[in-house]
Coordinates of C-alpha atoms and ligand atoms in Angstrom, one line a residue:
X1 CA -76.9 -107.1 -45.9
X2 CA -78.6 -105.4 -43.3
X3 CA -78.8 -108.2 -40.9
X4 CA -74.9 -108.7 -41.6
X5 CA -74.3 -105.1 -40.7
X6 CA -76.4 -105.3 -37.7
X7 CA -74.3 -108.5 -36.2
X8 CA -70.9 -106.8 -37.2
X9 CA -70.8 -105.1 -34.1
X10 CA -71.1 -108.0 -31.3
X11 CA -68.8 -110.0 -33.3
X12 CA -65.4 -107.8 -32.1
X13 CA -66.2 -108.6 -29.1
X14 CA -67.0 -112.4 -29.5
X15 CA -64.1 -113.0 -31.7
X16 CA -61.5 -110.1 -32.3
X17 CA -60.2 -110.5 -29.1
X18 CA -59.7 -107.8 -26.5
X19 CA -56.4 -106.5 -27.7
X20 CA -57.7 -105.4 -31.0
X21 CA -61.3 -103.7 -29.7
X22 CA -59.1 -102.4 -26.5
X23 CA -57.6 -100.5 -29.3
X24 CA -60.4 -99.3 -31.2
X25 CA -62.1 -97.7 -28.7
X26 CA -58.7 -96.2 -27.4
X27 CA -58.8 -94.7 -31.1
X28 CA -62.6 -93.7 -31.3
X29 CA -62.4 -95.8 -34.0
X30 CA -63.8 -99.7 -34.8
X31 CA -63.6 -102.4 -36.8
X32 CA -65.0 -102.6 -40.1
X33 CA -68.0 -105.0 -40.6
X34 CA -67.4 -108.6 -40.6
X35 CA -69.1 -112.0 -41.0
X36 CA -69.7 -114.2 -37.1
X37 CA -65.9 -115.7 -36.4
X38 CA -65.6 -118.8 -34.6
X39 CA -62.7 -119.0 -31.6
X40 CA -59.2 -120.1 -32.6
X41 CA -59.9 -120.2 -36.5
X42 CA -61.6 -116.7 -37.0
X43 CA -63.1 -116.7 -40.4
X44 CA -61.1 -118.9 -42.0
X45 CA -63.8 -121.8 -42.4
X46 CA -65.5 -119.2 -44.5
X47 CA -62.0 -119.4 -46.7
X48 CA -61.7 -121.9 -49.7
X49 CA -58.1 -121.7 -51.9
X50 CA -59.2 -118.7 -53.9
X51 CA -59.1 -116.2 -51.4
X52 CA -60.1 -113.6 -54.0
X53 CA -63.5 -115.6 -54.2
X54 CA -64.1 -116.2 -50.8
X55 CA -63.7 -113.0 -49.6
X56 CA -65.9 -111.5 -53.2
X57 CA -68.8 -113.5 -51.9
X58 CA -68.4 -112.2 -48.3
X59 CA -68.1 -108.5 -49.6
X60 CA -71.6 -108.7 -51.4
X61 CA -73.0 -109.2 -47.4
X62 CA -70.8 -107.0 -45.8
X63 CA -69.9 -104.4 -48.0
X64 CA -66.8 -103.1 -49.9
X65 CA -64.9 -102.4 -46.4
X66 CA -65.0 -105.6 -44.3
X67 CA -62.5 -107.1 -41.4
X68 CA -61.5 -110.8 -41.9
X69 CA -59.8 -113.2 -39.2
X70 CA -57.7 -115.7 -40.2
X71 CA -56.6 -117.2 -37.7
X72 CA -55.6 -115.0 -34.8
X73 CA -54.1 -112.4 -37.7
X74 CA -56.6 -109.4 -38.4
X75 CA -57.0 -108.5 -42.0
X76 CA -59.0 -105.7 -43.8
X77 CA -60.6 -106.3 -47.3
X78 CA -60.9 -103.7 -49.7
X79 CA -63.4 -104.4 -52.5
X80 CA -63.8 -101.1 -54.4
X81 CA -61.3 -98.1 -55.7
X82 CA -62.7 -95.7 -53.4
X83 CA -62.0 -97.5 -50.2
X84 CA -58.7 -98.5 -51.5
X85 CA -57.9 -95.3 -52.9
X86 CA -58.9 -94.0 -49.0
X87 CA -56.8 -96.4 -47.6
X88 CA -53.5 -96.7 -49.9
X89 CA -53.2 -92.7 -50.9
X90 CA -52.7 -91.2 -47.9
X91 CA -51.4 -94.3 -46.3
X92 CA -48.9 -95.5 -48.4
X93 CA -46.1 -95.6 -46.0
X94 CA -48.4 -97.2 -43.2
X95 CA -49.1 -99.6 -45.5
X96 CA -45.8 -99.9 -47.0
X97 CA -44.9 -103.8 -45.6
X98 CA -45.9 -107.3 -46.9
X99 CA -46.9 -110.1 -44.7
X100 CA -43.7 -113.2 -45.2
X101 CA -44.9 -116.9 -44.2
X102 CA -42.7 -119.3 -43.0
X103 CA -42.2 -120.7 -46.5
X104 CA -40.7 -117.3 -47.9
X105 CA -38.4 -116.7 -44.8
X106 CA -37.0 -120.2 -45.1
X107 CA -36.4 -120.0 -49.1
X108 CA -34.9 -116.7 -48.9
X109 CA -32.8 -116.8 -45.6
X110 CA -35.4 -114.1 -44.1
X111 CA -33.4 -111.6 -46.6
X112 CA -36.0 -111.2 -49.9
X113 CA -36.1 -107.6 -50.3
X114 CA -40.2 -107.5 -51.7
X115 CA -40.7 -108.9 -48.0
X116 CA -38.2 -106.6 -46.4
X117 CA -39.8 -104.1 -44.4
X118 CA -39.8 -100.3 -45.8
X119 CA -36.1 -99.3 -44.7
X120 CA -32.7 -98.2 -46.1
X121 CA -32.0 -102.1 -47.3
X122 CA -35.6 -102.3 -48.8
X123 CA -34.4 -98.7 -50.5
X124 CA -31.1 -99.8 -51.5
X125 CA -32.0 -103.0 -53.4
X126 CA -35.5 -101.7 -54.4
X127 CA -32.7 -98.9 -56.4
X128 CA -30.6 -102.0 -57.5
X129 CA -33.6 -103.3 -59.4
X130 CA -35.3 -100.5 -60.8
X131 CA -32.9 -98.6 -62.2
X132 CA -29.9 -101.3 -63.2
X133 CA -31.7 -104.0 -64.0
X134 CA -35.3 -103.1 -64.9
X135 CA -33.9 -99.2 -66.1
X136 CA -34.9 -98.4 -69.6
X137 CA -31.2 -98.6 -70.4
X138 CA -30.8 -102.0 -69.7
X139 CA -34.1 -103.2 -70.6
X140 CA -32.5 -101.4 -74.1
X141 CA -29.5 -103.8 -73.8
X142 CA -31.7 -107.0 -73.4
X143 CA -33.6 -106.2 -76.2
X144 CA -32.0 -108.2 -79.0
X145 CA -32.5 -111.1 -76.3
X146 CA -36.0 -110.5 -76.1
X147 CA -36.6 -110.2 -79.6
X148 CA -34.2 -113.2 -80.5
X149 CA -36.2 -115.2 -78.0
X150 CA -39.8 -114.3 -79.3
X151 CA -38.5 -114.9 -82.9
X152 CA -37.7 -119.2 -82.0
X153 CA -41.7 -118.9 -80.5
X154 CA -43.1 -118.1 -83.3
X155 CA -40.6 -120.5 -85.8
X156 CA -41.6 -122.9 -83.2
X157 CA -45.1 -122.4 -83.3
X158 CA -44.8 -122.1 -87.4
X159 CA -43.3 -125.8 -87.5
X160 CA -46.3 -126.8 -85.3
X161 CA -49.1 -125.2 -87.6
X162 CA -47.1 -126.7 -90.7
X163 CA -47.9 -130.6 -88.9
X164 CA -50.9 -129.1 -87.5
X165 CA -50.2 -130.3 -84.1
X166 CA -51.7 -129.0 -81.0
X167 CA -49.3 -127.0 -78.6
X168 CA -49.4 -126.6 -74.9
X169 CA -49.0 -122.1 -75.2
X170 CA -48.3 -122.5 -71.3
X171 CA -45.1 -124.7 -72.1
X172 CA -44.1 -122.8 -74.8
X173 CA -44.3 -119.6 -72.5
X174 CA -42.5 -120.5 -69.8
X175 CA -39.6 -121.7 -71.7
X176 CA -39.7 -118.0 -73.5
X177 CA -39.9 -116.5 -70.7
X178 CA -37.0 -118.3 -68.7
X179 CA -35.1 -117.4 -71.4
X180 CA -35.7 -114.1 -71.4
X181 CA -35.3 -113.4 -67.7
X182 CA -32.1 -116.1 -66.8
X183 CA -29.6 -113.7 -68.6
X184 CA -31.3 -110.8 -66.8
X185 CA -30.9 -112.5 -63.5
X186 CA -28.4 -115.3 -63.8
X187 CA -26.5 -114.3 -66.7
X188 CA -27.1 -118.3 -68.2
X189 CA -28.9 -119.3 -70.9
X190 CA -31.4 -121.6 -70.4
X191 CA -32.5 -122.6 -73.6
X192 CA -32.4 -126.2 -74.6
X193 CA -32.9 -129.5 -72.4
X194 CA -31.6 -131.3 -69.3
X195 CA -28.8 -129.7 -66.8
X196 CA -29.0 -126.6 -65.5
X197 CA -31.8 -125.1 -68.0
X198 CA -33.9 -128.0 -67.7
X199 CA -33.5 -128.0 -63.6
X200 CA -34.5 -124.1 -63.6
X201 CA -37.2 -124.5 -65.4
X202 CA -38.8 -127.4 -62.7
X203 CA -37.5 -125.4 -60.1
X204 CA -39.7 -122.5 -61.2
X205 CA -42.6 -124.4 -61.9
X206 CA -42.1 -126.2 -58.3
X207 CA -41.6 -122.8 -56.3
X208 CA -44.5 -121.4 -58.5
X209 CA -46.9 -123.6 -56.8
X210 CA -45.3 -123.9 -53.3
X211 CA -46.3 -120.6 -52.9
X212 CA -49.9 -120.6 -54.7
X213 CA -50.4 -123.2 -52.0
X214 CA -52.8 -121.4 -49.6
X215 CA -54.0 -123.9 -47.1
X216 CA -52.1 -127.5 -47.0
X217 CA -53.3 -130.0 -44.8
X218 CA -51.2 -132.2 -45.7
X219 CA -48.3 -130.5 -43.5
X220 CA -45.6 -133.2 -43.6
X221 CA -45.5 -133.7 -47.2
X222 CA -45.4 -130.2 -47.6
X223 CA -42.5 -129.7 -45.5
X224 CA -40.9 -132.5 -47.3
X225 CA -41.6 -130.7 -50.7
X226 CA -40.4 -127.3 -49.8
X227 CA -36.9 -128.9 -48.0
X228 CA -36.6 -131.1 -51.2
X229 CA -36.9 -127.8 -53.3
X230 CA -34.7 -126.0 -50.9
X231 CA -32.0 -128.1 -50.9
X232 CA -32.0 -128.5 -54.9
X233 CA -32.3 -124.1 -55.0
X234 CA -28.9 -124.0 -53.3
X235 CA -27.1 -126.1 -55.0
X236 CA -28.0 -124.8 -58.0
X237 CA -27.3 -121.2 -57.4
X238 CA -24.0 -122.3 -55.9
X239 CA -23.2 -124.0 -59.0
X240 CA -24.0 -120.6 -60.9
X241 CA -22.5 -118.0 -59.0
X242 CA -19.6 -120.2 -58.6
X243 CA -19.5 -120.2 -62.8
X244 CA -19.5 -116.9 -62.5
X245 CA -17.1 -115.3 -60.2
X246 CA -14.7 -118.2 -62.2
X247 CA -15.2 -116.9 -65.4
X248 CA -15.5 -112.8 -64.1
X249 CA -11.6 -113.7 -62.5
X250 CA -10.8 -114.6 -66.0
X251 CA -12.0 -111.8 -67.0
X252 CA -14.0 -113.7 -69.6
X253 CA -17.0 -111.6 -68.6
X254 CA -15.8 -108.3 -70.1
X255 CA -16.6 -110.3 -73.8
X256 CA -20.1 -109.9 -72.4
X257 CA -21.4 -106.1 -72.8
X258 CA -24.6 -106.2 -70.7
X259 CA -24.6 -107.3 -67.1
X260 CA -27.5 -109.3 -65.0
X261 CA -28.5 -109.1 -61.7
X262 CA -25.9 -111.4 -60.6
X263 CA -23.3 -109.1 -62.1
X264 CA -24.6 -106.4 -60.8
X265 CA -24.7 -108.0 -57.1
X266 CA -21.2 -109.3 -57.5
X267 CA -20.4 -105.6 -58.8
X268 CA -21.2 -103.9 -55.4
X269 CA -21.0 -106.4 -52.7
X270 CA -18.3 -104.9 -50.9
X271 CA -18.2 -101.4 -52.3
X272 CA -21.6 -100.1 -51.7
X273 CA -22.6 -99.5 -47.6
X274 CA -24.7 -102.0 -48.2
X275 CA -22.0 -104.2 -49.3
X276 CA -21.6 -106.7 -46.8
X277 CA -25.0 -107.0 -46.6
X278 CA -25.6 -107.8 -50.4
X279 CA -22.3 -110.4 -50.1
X280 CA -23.6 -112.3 -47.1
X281 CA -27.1 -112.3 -48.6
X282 CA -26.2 -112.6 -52.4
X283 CA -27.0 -116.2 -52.5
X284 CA -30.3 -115.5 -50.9
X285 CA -31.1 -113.1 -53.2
X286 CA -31.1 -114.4 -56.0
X287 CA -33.8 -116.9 -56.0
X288 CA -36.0 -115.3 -55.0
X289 CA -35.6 -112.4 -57.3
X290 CA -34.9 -114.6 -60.0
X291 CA -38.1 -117.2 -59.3
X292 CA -40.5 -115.3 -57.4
X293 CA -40.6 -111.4 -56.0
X294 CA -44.1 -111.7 -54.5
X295 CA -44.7 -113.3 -57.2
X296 CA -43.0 -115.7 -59.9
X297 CA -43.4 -113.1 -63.0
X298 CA -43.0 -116.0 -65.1
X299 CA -46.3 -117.2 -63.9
X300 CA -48.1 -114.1 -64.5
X301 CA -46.8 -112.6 -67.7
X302 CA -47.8 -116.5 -68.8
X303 CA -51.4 -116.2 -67.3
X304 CA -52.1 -112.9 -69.0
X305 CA -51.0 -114.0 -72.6
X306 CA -53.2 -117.1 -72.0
X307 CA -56.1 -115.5 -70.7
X308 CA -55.9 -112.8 -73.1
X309 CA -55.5 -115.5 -76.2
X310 CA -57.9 -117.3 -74.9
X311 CA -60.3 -114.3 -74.6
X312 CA -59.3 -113.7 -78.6
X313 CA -60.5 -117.2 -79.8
X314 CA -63.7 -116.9 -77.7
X315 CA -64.6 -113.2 -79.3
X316 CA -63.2 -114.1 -83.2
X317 CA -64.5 -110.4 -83.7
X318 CA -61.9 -108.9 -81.2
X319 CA -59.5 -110.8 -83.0
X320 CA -60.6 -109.6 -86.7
X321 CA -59.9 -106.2 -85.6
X322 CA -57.0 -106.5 -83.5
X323 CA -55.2 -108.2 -86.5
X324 CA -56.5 -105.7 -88.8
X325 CA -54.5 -102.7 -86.5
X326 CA -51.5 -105.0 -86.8
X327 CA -52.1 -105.3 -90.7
X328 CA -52.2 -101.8 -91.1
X329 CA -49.7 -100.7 -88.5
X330 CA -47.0 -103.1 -89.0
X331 CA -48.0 -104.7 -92.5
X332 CA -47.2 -108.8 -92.9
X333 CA -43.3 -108.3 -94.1
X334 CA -42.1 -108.3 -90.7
X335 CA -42.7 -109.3 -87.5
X336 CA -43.9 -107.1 -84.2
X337 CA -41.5 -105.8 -82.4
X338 CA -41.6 -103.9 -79.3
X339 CA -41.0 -100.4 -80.9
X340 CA -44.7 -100.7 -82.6
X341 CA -46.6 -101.3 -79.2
X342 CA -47.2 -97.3 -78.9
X343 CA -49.0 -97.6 -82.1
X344 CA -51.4 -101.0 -81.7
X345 CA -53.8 -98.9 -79.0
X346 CA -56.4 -101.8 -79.9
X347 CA -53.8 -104.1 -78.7
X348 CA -53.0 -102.4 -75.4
X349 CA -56.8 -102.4 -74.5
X350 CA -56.8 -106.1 -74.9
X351 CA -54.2 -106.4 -72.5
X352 CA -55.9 -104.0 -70.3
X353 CA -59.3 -105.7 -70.2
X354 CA -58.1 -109.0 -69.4
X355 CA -55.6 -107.4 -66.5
X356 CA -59.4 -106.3 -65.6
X357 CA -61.0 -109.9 -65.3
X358 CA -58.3 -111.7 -65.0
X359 CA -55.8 -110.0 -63.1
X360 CA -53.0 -111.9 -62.5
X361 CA -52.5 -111.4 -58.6
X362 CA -56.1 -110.9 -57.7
X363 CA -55.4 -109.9 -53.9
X364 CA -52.6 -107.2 -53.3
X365 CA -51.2 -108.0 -49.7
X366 CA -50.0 -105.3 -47.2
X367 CA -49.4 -105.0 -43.6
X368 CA -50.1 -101.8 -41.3
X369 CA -46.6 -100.8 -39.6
X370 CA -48.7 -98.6 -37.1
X371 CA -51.9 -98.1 -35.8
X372 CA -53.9 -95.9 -38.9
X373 CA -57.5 -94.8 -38.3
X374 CA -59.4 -93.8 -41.5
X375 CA -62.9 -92.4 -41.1
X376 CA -64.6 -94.2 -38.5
X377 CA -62.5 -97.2 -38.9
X378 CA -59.1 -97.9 -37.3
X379 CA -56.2 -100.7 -38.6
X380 CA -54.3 -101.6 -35.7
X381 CA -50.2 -102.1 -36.6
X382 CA -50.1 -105.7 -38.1
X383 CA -53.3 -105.7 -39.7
X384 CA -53.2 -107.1 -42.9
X385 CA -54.6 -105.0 -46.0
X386 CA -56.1 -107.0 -49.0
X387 CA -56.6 -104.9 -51.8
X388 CA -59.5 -107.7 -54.2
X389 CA -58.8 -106.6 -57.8
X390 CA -60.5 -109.6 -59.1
X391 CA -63.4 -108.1 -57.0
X392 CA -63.1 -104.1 -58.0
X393 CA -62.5 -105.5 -62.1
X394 CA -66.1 -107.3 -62.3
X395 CA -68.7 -105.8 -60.0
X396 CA -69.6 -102.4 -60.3
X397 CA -71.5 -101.6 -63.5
X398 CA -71.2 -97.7 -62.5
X399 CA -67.7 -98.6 -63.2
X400 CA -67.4 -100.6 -65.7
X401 CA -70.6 -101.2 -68.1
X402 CA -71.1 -105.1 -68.7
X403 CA -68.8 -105.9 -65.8
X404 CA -68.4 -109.6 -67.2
X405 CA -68.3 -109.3 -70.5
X406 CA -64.9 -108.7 -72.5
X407 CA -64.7 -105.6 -74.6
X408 CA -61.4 -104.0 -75.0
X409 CA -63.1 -101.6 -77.2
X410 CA -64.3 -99.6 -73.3
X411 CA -60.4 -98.3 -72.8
X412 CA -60.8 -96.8 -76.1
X413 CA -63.8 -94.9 -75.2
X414 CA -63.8 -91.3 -74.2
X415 CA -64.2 -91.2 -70.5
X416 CA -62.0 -95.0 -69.9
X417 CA -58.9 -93.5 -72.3
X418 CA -56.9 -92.5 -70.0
X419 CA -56.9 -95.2 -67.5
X420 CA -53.8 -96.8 -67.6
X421 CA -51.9 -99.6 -65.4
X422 CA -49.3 -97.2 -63.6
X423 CA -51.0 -97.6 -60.3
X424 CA -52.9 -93.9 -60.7
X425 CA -56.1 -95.2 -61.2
X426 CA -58.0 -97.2 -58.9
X427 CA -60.2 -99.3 -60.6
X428 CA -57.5 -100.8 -62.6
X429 CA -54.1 -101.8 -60.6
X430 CA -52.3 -104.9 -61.8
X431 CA -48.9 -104.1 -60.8
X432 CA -50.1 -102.5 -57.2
X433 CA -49.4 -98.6 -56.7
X434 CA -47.3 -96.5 -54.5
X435 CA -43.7 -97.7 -52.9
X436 CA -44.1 -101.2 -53.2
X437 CA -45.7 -101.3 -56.5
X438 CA -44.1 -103.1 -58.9
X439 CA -40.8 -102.2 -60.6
X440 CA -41.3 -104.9 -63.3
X441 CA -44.0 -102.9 -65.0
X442 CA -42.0 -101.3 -67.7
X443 CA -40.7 -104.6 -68.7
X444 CA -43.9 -106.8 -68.8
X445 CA -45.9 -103.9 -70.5
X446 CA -43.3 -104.3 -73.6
X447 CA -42.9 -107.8 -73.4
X448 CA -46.9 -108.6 -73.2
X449 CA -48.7 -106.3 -76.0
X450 CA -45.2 -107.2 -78.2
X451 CA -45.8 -111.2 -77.4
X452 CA -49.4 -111.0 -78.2
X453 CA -49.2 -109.2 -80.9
X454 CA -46.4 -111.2 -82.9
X455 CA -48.7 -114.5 -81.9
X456 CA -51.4 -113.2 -83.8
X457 CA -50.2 -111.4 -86.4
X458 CA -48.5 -114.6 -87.5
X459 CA -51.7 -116.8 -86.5
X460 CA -55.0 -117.9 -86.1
X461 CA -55.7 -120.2 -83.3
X462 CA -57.7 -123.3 -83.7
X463 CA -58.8 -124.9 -80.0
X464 CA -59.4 -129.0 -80.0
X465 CA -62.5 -129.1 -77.8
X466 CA -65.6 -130.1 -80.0
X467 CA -67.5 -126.9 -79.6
X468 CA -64.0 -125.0 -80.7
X469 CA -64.7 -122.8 -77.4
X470 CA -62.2 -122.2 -74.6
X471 CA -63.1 -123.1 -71.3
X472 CA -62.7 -120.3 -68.8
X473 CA -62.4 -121.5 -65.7
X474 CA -59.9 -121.0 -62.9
X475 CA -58.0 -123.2 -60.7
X476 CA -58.5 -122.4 -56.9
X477 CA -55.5 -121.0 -55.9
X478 CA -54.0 -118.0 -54.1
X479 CA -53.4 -116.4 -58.1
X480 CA -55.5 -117.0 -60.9
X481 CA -54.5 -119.3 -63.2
X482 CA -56.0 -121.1 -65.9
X483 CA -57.5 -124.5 -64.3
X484 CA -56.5 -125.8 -67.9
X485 CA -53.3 -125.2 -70.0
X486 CA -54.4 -123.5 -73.4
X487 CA -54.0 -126.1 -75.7
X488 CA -54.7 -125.1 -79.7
X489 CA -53.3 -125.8 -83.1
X490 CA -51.6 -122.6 -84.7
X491 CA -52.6 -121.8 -87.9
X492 CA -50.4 -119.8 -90.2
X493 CA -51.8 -116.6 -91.3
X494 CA -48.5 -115.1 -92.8
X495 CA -45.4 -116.4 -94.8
X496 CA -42.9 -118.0 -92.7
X497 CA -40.4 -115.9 -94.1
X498 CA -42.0 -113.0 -92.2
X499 CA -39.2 -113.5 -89.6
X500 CA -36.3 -113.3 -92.1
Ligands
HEM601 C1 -47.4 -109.6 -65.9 C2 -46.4 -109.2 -65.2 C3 -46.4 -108.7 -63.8 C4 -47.4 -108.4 -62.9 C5 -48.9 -108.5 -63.2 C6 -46.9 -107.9 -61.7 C7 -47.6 -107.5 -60.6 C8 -47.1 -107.1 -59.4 C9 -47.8 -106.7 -58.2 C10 -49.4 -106.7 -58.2 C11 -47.0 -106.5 -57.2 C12 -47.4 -106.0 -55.8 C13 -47.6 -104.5 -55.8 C14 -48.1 -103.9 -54.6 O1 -48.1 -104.4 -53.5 O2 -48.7 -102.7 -54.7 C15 -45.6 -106.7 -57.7 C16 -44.5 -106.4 -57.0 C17 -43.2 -106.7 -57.5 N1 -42.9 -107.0 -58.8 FE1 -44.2 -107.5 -60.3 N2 -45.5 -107.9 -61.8 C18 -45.2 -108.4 -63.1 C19 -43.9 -108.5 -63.6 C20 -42.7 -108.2 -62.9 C21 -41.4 -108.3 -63.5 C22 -41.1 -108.6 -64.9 C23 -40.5 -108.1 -62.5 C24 -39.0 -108.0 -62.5 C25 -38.3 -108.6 -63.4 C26 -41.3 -107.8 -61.2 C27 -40.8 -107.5 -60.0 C28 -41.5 -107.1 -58.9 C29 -40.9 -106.8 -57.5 C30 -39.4 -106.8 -57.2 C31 -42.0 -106.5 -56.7 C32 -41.9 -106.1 -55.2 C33 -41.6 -104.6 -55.1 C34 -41.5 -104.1 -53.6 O3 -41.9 -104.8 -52.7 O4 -40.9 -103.1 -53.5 N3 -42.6 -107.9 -61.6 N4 -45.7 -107.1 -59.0

């Protein structure tokens, strides 16, 4: 460590170019450590696909604050909550912007408002979605969706343990999930197979890992891929807004008492000073909003139940217990529904402790909009800010005692009870914090407890490996997914009539 700190200094100068230490010293301020760069590439030999790993190994030399190069692009890592918290407190506004890549400007027309830059169009949409379609009120209308929806998982998943098959819970996830969020966004249903359910459901699972896709080498079939996928997005949204205006001129759409995003778009476009603007860009929109903000929220609400049932059939003990809160809470005549999750605490830890582990976007992304010097150190404007929650979850046993080891029972104990996932304490921010934190949060933190607890309180899960473990590793990728589906047999611990 030492010897790292000690070359941090000469390695500005090698490598940062003069630009960036012109500006330091211009700020009495400098860099923060950082590993020797090479010329052109900067650090990113150092960088395999998880970038969450790559730069957790390089924070053990070079401490919880370290500069990164990749490429010619200047990034800062934060590895701990008290350097974020010094960083993203004060700062949020500086660090109120998210770096686009040519893949996101392309799929979205250069017009995705979770890569639009803090301003009055960021503001305006940012409005749109938090308070008509992700507002309690609506989330209120959806709700017989939502609970319709989780009801045909679990008769599904009944039918399974009655033939004691073996189900693929990533499958059976996404389709719940696109059927949950296509009348929010699209105001479709995409239950059932082939046309345009079946061809939104590829399309998410194709845009899903187009953009986990960190480093391609293979550069012309990737621009093959994403054109290929571009092309199909179009013609697809064409084909649904074009649906919709039809049937919203034949008024048809007044049958329908809750509106989606689309309606919501189509509402305003024209009336709102933003009007023209949401018209012109309405098409481009909606994909992304629809299939990926940042993020696809398909893919992480899906990672968390997996990782979190997973965790369940590795610990059988959590399970006892958590079932035994559902037992006494909600009793085996009916099913969970979302209205119980403020009274299954033990349930709420689980999903806490594995957002901990396994959080599903391990690196928060931001970009400096000005120069910002904090304590000795200075971020130039453009420097990118990576915030390492997979890091800040598992390594600091002053923080969290038994870093690796899952035990929901710690957010129960006295000093963790308060910790929650609302972005005000550092050591635990899956959805991100301040302006550009994530709007969704309501929504998934119903939706994830509620789906995990109805799975459970229905059944017990029986894996197929031999040793009746599940195996826990990752795939390398920009998020954290599972590097296996979660394949297990349900088996029925409730009357099937539970969901009549
Ligand atoms: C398990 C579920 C989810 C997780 C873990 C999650 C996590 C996150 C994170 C970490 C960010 C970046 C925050 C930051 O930079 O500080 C984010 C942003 C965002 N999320 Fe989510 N999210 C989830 C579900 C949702 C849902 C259900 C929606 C909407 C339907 C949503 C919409 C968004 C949007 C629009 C942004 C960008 C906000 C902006 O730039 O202003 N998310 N989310």
């Amino acid at each position: 460590m030492a010897l790292c700190m000690a070359l941090h200094g000469t390695l500005h100068v090698v490598y940062f170019g003069f630009g960036f230490v012109l500006k330091a010293i211009k700020n009495s301020g400098r860099l923060p450590p950082s590993p020797w760069a090479l010329l052109i590439v900067g650090h990113l030999h150092l960088l395999g696909p998880s970038l969450h790993h790559s730069f957790h190994k390089l924070s053990t030399c070079y401490g919880p604050l370290m500069s990164i190069c990749i490429g010619s692009v200047l990034g800062v890592v934060t590895s701990s909550p008290d350097v974020t918290k010094e960083r993203l407190k004060t700062n949020d506004v500086t660090f109120a912007a998210r770096n686009s890549s040519a893949a996101i400007e392309c799929l979205t027309y250069n017009s995705s408002f979770a890569f639009a830059p803090n301003g009055p169009y960021w503001l305006f949409m940012k409005k749109l979605t938090t308070v008509e379609l992700l507002g309690s009120r609506t989330l209120r209308q959806f709700l017989p969706i939502r609970t319709n929806k989780l009801h045909e998982l679990i008769r599904f998943l009944f039918e399974k343990s009655k033939s004691g098959e073996s189900v693929n819970i990533r499958d059976e996830l996404l389709k719940f999930t696109n059927n949950i969020i296509s009348p929010m966004m699209l105001s479709i249903r995409c239950s059932g197979k082939g046309g345009q359910a079946e061809e939104c459901r590829t399309l998410a699972r194709e845009v899903a890992e187009i953009f986990g896709e960190f480093k391609s080498f293979d550069i012309q079939g990737f621009h093959r891929r994403f054109k290929d996928i571009h092309r199909r997005f179009d013609s697809l949204l064409e084909n649904v807004i074009t649906n919709r205006e039809k049937l919203r001129k034949e008024k048809k759409e007044s049958e329908e008492k809750v509106k989606g995003l689309l309606d919501i778009l189509l509402d305003c476009s024209g009336e709102s000073e933003f009007g023209d603007q949401v018209s012109v860009h309405l098409f481009r929109n909606i994909p992304f909003l629809y299939f990926g903000f940042p993020h696809s929220w398909h893919r992480y609400f899906i990672h968390d139940v997996q990782w979190a049932l997973a965790e369940l059939i590795n610990h059988p003990m959590v399970l006892q217990k958590a079932q035994q809160e559902i037992d006494q809470v909600v009793g085996r005549n009916g099913p969970v529904q979302e209205s119980y999750v403020p009274h299954l605490p033990y349930i709420q830890a689980i999903i806490k402790e594995s957002f901990r582990i396994h959080p599903p976007i391990p690196l928060l992304n931001r970009r400096a909009l000005e120069d910002c010097k904090i304590g000795n150190y200075i971020s130039p404007k453009g420097t990118l800010l990576f915030v390492n929650l997979w890091s800040m979850g598992r390594v600091d046993p002053k923080i969290w005692k038994n870093p690796l080891e899952f035990q929901p029972e710690r957010f129960l104990s006295q000093s963790n009870s308060e910790i929650d996932v609302r972005g005000l304490h550092y050591q635990l921010l899956p959805f991100g914090i301040g302006r550009r934190g994530c709007p969704g949060l309501s929504l998934a933190m119903q939706e994830l407890p509620t789906t995990l607890a109805a799975m459970i309180q229905c059944f017990n899960f029986k894996v197929t490996s031999p040793d009746g473990v599940v195996d826990m590793s990752e795939r390398p990728q920009l998020s954290s997914p599972r590097a296996r589906d979660l394949m297990c047999v349900p088996v029925a611990r409730c009357p099937r009539n539970i969901l009549n």
